[in-house]
CSV table of C-alpha atoms in Angstrom, one decimal:
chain,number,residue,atom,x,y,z
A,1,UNK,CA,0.0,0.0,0.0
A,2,UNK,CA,1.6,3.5,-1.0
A,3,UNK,CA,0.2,5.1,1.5
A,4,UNK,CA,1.5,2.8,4.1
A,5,UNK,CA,5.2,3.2,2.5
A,6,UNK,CA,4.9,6.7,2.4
A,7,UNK,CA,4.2,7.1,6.3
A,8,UNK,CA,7.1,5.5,7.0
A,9,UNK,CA,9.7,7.5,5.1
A,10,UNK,CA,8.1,10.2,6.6
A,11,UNK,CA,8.3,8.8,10.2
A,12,UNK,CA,11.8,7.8,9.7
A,13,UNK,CA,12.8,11.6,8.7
A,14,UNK,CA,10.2,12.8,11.3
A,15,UNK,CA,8.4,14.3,8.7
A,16,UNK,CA,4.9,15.2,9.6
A,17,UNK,CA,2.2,13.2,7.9
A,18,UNK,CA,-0.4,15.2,6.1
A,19,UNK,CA,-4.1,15.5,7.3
A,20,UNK,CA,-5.3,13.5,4.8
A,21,UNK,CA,-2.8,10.5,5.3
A,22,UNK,CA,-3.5,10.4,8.8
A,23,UNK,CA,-7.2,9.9,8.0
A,24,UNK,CA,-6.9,7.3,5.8
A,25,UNK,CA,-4.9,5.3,8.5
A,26,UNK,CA,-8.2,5.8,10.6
A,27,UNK,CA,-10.3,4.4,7.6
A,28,UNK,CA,-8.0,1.2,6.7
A,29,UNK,CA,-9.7,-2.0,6.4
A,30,UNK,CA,-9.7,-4.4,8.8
A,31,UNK,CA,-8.0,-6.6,5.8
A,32,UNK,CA,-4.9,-4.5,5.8
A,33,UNK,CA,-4.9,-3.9,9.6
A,34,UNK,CA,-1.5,-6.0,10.1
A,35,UNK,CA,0.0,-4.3,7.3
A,36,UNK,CA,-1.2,-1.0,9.4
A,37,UNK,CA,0.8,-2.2,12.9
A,38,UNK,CA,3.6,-3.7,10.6
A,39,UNK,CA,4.3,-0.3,9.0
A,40,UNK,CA,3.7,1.7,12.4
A,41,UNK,CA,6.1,-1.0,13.7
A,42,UNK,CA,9.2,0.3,11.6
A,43,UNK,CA,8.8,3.6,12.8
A,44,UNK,CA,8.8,2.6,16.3
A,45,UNK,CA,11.6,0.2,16.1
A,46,UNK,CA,13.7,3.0,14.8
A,47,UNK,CA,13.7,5.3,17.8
A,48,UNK,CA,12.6,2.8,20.3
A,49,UNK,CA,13.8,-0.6,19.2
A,50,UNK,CA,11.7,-3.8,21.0
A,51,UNK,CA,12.3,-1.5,24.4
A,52,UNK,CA,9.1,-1.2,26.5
A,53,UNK,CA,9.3,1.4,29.2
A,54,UNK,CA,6.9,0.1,32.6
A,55,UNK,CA,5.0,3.1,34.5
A,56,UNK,CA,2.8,3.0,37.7
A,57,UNK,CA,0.3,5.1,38.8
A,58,UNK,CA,-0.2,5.9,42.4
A,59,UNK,CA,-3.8,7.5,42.8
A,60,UNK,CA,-2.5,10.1,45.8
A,61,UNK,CA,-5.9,11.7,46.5
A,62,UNK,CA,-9.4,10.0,45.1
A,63,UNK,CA,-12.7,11.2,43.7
A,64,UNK,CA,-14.7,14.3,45.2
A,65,UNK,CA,-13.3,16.6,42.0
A,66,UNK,CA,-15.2,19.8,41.5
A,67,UNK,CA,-14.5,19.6,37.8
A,68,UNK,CA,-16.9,18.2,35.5
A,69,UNK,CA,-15.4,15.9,32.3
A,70,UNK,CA,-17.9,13.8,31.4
A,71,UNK,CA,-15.7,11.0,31.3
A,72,UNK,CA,-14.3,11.2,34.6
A,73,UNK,CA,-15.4,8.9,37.2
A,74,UNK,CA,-13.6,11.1,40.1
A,75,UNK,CA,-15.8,13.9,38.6
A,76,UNK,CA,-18.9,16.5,40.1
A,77,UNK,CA,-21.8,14.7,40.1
A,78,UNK,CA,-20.3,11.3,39.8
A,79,UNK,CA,-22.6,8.2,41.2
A,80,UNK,CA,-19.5,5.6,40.1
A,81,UNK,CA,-18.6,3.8,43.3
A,82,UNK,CA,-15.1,4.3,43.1
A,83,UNK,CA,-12.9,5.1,46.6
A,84,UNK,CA,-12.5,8.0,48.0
A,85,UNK,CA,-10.2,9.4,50.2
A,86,UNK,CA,-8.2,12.3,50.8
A,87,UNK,CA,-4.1,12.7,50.3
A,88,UNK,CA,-2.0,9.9,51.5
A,89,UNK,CA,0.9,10.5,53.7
A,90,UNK,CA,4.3,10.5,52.2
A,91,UNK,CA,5.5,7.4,53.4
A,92,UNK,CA,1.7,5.8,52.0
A,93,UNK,CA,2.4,7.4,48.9
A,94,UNK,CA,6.2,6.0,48.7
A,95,UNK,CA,5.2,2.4,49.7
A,96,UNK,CA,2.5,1.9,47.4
A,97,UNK,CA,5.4,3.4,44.3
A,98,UNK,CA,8.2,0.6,45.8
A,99,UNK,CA,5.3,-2.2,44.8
A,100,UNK,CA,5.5,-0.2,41.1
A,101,UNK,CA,9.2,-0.6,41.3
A,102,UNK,CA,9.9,-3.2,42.3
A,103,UNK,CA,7.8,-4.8,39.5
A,104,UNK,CA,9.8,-3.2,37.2
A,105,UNK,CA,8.4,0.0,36.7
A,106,UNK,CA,11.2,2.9,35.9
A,107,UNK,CA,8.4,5.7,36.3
A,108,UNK,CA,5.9,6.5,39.0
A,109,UNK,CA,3.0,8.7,38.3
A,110,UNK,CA,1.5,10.9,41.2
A,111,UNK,CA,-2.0,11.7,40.4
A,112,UNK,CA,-4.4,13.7,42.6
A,113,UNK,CA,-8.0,15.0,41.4
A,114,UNK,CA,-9.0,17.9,41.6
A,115,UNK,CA,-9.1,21.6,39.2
A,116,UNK,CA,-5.5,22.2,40.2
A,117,UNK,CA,-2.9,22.0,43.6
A,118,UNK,CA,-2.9,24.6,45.8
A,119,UNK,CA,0.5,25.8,47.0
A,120,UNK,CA,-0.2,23.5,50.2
A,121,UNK,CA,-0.7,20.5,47.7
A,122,UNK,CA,2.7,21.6,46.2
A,123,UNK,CA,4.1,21.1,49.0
A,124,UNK,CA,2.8,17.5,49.7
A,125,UNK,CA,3.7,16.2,46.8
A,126,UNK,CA,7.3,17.7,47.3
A,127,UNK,CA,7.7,16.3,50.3
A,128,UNK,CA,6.1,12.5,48.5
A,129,UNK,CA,8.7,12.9,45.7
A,130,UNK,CA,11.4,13.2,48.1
A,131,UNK,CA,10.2,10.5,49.9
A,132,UNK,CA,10.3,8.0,46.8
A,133,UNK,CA,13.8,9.4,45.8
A,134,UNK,CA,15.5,8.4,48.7
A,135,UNK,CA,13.6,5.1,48.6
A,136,UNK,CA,14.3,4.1,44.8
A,137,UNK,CA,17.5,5.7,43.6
A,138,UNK,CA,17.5,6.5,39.6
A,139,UNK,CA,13.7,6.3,39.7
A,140,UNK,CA,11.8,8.9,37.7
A,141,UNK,CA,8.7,10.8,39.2
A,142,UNK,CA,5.8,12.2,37.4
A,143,UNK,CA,3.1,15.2,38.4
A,144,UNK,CA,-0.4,15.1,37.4
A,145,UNK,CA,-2.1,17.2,39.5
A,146,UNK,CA,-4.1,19.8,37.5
A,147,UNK,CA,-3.9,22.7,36.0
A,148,UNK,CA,-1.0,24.8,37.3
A,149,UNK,CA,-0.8,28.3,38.5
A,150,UNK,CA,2.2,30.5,38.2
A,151,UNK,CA,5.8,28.8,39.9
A,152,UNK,CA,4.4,25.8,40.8
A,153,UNK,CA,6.0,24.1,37.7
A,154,UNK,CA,9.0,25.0,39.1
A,155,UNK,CA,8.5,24.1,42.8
A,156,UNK,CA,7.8,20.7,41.5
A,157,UNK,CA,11.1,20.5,39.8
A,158,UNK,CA,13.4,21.6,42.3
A,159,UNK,CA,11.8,18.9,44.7
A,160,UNK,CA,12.4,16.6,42.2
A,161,UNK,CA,10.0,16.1,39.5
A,162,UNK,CA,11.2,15.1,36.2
A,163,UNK,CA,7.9,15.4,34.6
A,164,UNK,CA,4.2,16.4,34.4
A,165,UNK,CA,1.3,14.8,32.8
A,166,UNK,CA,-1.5,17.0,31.8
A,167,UNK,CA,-3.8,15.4,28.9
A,168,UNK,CA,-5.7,17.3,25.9
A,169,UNK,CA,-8.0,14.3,25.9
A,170,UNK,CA,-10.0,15.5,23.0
A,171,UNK,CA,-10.1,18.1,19.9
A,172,UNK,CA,-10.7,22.4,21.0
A,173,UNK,CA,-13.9,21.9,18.3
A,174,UNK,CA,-14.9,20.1,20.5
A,175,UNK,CA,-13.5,20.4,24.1
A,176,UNK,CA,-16.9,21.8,25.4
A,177,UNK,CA,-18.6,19.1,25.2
A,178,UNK,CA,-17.0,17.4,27.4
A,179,UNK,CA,-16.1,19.4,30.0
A,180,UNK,CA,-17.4,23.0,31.0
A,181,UNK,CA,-15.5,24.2,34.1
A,182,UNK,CA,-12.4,25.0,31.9
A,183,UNK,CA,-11.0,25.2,28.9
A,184,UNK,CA,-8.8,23.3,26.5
A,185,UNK,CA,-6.5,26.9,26.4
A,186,UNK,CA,-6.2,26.0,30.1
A,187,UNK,CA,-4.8,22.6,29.6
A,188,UNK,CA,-2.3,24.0,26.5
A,189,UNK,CA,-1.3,26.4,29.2
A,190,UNK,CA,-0.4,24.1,31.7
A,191,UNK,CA,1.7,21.6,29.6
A,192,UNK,CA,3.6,25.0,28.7
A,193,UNK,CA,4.4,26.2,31.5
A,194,UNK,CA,5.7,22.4,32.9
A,195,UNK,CA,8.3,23.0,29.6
A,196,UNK,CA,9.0,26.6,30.4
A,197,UNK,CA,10.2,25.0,34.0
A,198,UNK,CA,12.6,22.3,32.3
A,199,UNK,CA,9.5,19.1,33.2
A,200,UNK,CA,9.3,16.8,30.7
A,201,UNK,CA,5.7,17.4,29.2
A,202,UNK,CA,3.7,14.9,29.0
A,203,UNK,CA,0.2,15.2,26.9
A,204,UNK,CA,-2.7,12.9,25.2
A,205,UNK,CA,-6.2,12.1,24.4
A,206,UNK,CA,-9.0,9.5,25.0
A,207,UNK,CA,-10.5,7.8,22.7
A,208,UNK,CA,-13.7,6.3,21.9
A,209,UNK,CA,-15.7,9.6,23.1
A,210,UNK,CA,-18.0,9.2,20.6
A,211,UNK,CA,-14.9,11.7,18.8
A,212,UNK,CA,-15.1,11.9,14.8
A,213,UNK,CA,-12.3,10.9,12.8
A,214,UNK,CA,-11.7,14.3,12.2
A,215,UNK,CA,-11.4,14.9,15.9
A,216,UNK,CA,-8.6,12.4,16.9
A,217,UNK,CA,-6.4,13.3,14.0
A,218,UNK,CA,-6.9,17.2,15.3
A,219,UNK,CA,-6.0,16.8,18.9
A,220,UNK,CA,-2.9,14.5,17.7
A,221,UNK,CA,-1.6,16.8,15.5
A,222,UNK,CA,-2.4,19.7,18.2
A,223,UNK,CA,-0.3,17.3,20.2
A,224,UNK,CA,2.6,17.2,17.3
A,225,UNK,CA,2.1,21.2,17.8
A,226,UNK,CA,2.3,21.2,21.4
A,227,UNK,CA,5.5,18.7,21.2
A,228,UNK,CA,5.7,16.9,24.3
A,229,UNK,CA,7.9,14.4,25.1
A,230,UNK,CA,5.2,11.6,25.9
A,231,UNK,CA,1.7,11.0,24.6
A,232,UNK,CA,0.0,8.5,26.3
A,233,UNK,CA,-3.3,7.4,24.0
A,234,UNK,CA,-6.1,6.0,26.6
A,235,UNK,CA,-9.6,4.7,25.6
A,236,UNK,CA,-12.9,5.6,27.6
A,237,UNK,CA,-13.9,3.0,30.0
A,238,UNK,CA,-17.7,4.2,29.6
A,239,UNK,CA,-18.5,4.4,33.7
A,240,UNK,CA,-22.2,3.7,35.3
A,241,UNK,CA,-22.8,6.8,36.8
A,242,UNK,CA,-21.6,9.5,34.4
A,243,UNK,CA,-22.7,10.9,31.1
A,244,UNK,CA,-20.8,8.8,29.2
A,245,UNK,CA,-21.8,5.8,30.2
A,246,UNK,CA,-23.1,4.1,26.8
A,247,UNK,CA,-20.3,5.2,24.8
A,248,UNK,CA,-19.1,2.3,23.8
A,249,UNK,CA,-17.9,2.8,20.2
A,250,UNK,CA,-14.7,1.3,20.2
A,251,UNK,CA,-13.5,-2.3,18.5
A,252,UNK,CA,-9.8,-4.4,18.8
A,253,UNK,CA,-9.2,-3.0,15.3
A,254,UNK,CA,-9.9,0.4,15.6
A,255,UNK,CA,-8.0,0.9,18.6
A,256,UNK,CA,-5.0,-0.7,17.4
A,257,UNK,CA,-5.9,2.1,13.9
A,258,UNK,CA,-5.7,5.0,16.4
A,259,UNK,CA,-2.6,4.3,17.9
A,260,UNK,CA,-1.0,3.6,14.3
A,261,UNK,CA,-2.2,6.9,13.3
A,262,UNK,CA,-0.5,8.5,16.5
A,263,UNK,CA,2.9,6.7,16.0
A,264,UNK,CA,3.0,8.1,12.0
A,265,UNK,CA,2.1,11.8,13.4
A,266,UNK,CA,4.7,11.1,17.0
A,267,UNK,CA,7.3,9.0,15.3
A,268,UNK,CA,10.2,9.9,17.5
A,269,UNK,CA,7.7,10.7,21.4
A,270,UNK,CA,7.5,8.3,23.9
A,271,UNK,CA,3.7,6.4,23.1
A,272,UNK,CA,1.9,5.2,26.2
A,273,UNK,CA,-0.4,2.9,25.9
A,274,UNK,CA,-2.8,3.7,29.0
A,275,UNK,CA,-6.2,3.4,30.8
A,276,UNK,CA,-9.1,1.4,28.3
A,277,UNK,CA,-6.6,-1.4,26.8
A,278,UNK,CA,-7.9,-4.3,28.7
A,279,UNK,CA,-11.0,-3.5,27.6
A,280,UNK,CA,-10.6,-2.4,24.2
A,281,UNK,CA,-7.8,-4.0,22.9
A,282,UNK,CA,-8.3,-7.7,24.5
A,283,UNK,CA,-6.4,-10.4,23.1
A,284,UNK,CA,-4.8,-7.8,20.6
A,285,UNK,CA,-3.0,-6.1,23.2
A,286,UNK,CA,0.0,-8.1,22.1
A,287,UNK,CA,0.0,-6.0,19.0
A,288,UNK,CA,-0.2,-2.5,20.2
A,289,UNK,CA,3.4,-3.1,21.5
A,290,UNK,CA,4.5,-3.1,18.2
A,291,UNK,CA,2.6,0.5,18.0
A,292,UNK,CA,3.5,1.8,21.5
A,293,UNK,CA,7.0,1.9,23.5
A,294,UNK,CA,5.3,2.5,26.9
A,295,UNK,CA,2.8,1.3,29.1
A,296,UNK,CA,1.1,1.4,32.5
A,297,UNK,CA,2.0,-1.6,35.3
A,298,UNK,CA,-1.2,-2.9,37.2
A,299,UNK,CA,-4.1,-1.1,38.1
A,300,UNK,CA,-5.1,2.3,36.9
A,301,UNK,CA,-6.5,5.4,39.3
A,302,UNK,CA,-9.8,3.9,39.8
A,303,UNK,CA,-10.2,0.7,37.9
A,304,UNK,CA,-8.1,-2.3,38.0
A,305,UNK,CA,-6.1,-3.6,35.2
A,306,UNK,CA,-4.8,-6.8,33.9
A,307,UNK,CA,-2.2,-8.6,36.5
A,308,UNK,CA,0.9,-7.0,36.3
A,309,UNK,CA,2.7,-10.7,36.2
A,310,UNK,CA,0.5,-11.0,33.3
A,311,UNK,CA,1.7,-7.5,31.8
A,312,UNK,CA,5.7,-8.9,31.7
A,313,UNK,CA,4.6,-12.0,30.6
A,314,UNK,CA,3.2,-10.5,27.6
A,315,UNK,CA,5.7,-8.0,26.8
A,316,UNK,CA,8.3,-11.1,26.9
A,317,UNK,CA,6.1,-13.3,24.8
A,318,UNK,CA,5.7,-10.5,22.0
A,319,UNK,CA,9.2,-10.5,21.6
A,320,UNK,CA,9.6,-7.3,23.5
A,321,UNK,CA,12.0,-6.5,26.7
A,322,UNK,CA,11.5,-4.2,29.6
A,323,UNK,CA,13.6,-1.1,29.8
A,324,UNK,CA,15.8,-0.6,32.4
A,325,UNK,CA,16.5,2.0,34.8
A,326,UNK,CA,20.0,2.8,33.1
A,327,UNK,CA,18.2,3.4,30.0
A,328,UNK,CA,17.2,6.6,28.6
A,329,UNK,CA,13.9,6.3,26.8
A,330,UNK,CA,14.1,9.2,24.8
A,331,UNK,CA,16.1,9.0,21.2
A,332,UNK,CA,19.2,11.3,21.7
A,333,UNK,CA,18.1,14.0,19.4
A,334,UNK,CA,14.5,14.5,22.1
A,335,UNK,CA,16.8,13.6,25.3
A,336,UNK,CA,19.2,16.4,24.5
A,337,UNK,CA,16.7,18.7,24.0
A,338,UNK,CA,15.6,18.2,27.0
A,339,UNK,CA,18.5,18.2,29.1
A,340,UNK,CA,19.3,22.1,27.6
A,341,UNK,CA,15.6,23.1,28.0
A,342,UNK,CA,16.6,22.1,31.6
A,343,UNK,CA,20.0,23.6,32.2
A,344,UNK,CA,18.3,26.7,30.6
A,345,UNK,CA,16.2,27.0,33.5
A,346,UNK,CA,19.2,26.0,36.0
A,347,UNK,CA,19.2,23.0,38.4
A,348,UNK,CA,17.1,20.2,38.3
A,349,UNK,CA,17.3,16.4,39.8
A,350,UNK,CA,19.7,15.5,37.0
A,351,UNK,CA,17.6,12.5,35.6
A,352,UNK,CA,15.3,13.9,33.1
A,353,UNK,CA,17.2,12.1,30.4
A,354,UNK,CA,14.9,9.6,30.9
A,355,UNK,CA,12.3,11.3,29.6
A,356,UNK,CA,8.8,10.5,28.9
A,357,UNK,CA,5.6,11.1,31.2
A,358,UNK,CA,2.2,10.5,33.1
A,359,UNK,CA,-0.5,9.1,32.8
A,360,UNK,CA,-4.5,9.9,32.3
A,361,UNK,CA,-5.0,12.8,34.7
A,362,UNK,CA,-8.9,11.8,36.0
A,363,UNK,CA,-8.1,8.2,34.1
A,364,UNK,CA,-10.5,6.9,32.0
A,365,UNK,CA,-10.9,3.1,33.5
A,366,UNK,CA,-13.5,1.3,36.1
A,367,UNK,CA,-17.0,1.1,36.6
A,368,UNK,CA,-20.0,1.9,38.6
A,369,UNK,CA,-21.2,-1.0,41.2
A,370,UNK,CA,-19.9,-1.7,44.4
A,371,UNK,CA,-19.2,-5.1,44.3
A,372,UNK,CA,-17.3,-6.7,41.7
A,373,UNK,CA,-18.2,-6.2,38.2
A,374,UNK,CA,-20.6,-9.1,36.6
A,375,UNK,CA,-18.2,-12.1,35.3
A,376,UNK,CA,-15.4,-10.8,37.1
A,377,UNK,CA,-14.3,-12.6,40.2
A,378,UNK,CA,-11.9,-11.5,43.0
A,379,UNK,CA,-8.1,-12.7,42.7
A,380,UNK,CA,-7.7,-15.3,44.8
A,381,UNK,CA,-6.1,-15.0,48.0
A,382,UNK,CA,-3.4,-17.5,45.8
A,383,UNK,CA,-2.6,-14.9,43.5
A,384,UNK,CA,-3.6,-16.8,41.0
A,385,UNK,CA,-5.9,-14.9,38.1
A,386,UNK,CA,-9.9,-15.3,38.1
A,387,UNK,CA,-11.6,-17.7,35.7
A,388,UNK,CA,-11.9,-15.8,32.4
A,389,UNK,CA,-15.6,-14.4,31.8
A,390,UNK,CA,-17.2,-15.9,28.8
A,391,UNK,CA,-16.6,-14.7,25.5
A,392,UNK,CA,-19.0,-11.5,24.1
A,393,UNK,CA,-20.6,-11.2,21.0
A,394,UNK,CA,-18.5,-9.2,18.4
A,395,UNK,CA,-19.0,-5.7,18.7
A,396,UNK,CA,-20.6,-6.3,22.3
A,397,UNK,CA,-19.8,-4.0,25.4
A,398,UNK,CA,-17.4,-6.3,27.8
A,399,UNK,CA,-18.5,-4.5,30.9
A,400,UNK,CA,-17.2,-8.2,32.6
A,401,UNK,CA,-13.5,-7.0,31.6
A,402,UNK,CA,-14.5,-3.7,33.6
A,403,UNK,CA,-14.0,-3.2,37.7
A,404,UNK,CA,-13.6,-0.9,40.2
A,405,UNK,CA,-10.3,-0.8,42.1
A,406,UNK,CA,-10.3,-1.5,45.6
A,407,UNK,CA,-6.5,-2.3,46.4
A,408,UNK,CA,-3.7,-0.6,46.6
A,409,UNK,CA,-3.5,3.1,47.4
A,410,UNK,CA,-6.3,4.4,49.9
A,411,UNK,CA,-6.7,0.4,51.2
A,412,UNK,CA,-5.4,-2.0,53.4
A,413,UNK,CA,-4.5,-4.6,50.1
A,414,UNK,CA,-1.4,-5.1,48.2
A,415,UNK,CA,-1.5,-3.4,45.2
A,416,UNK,CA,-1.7,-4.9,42.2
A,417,UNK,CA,2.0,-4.6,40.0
């Protein structure tokens, strides 16, 4: 397929794909889908080779958000039945990342919901940073915490930050539809001013929002714009108990068509596959690794994910290995960029080489119901994985794949890496 051959010179020059191209990767049969992930695949091989960088996401304070995105299930107004608790202490927070690392992880994400920190917060999460910095030398920390207001950018960094996640989620056509207590100039505003303060930007979308075409390709190549160094690609969990609840509009193939489409427009940035792949992508998770060079260990803010012995074993079966710690994620071109948008601004922790980023700020994975979601048994006290569910129809919701978290940060259970 020409157009197939022609995305990947492009992606090999980082040349950025027209409009148009990036459409048609959206509307590729499902005949030529392995062709798709096969010529995404080249392009990812080149900057990122058959590494695949772990993260882990510690949820530090849960639910009660006055914000409103409609896909949120920490949001205003939400009925999901997800915990909720305030901020853990320090030494919670910097336990529940040592599970994260120790299962391999080379990142942890610090998440907190809310509109944005107040200089109080900053100082929390300083003080949590520390905390895992002296606990797990060489490991890299992420913000997500909101929008930010003038200096805390740099607060962050000077306690030790070496990045900070703040998603677009979804095209400025159409921002407003999803969320109303701010604006997508807000969230543009935020990842800039974690650059101006030398943080490694982190930015994505969510898919499956009942979004256009037309929509994802615009908020990836605002993204492309917007040039941060990580752009981690989740896909809506539709909650119970928000509006977005019977959006489900996404298949296997499509997904895996989204993330080709961001890897031709992001050749050379650090992809994240995040929150939604369980569900989503299924048995074809697998494939995406050919498409991404980064995804999330374990369970997600409020919804659990697949086992994170189950996450390795999959990586290693695909042919794939787990970055280390020593390595720098970035390709050099990207990681010395970094490193002088960093001594421009003077000081610093000294390991932002690694770049790369957070994850989905609000996430985008669980479900409503209190118990355990139908099909979907508890792990047994063994360790061993629950029974799998019975197959779906094809093109049916698998709300059996979906359940809240209830281990792990804010509980008394071993979390899940």
């Amino acid at each position: 397929m020409e157009l197939l051959n022609t995305l990947v010179d492009k992606g090999l020059r980082r040349e950025l794909p027209t409009r148009d191209e990036a459409l048609a990767v959206l509307a590729t049969s499902d005949d030529d889908l392995l062709d798709v992930v096969a010529a995404a695949g080249k392009v990812r091989r080149q900057w990122f080779g058959r590494r695949v960088k772990l993260n882990y996401l510690v949820n530090l304070k849960s639910g009660l958000c006055p914000e409103d995105c409609s896909y949120c299930s920490q949001r205003l107004g939400s009925k999901a039945e997800i915990l909720k608790y305030t901020w853990l202490k320090p030494d919670e927070a910097a336990a529940a990342a040592g599970a994260g690392v120790a299962g391999g992880a080379k990142r942890v994400c610090l998440v907190a919901s809310g509109r944005g920190p107040t200089d109080r917060d900053v100082d929390r999460v300083s003080k949590t940073i520390e905390a895992i910095k002296e606990q797990n030398e060489g490991i890299e920390v992420c913000a997500c915490l909101g929008l930010l207001s003038e200096g805390q950018a740099g607060r962050l960094r000077e306690a030790g930050a070496d990045a900070y996640n703040h998603n677009l989620n979804t095209s400025e056509a159409t921002y407003g539809d999803i969320t109303t207590t701010h604006t997508y100039a807000d969230r543009v505003s935020t990842v800039q001013q974690a650059q101006a303060a030398g943080l490694s930007a982190c930015s994505g979308l969510i898919a499956g929002m009942g979004e256009t075409d037309e929509d994802l390709v615009d908020v990836v190549f605002s993204l492309r714009e917007l040039d941060p160094d990580s752009v981690p690609v989740n896909f809506l969990i539709p909650f119970d108990g928000t509006p977005l609840a019977k959006e489900w509009n996404l298949t296997p193939q499509r997904a895996l068509r989204i993330l080709a489409m961001v890897r031709f427009v992001c050749p050379d940035v650090e992809v994240r596959l995040a929150g939604g792949r369980e569900v989503h992508l299924r048995s074809l998770q697998p494939l995406a690794l050919h498409l991404v060079n980064s995804i999330f260990l374990g369970d997600y803010l409020t919804s659990e994910g697949q086992a994170g012995k189950a996450d390795l074993e999959m990586i290693a079966d695909a042919g794939f290995e787990v970055e280390g710690a020593g390595t720098t994620t970035l390709p050099r071109h990207r990681a010395e960029a970094l490193a002088e948008s960093l001594a421009a601004v003077g000081g610093g922790c000294g390991s932002h080489g690694g770049g790369g980023g957070c994850g989905p700020c609000g996430d985008s994975g669980g479900t409503e119901t209190p118990e355990q979601a139908p099909g979907h048994a508890p792990e047994s006290a063994s360790g061993h994985a629950p029974e799998p569910a019975p197959a779906a129809a094809a093109g049916a919701a698998r709300t059996d794949l979906v359940t809240v978290r209830r281990r792990g940060a804010g509980t008394d259970l071993a979390p899940n890496a």
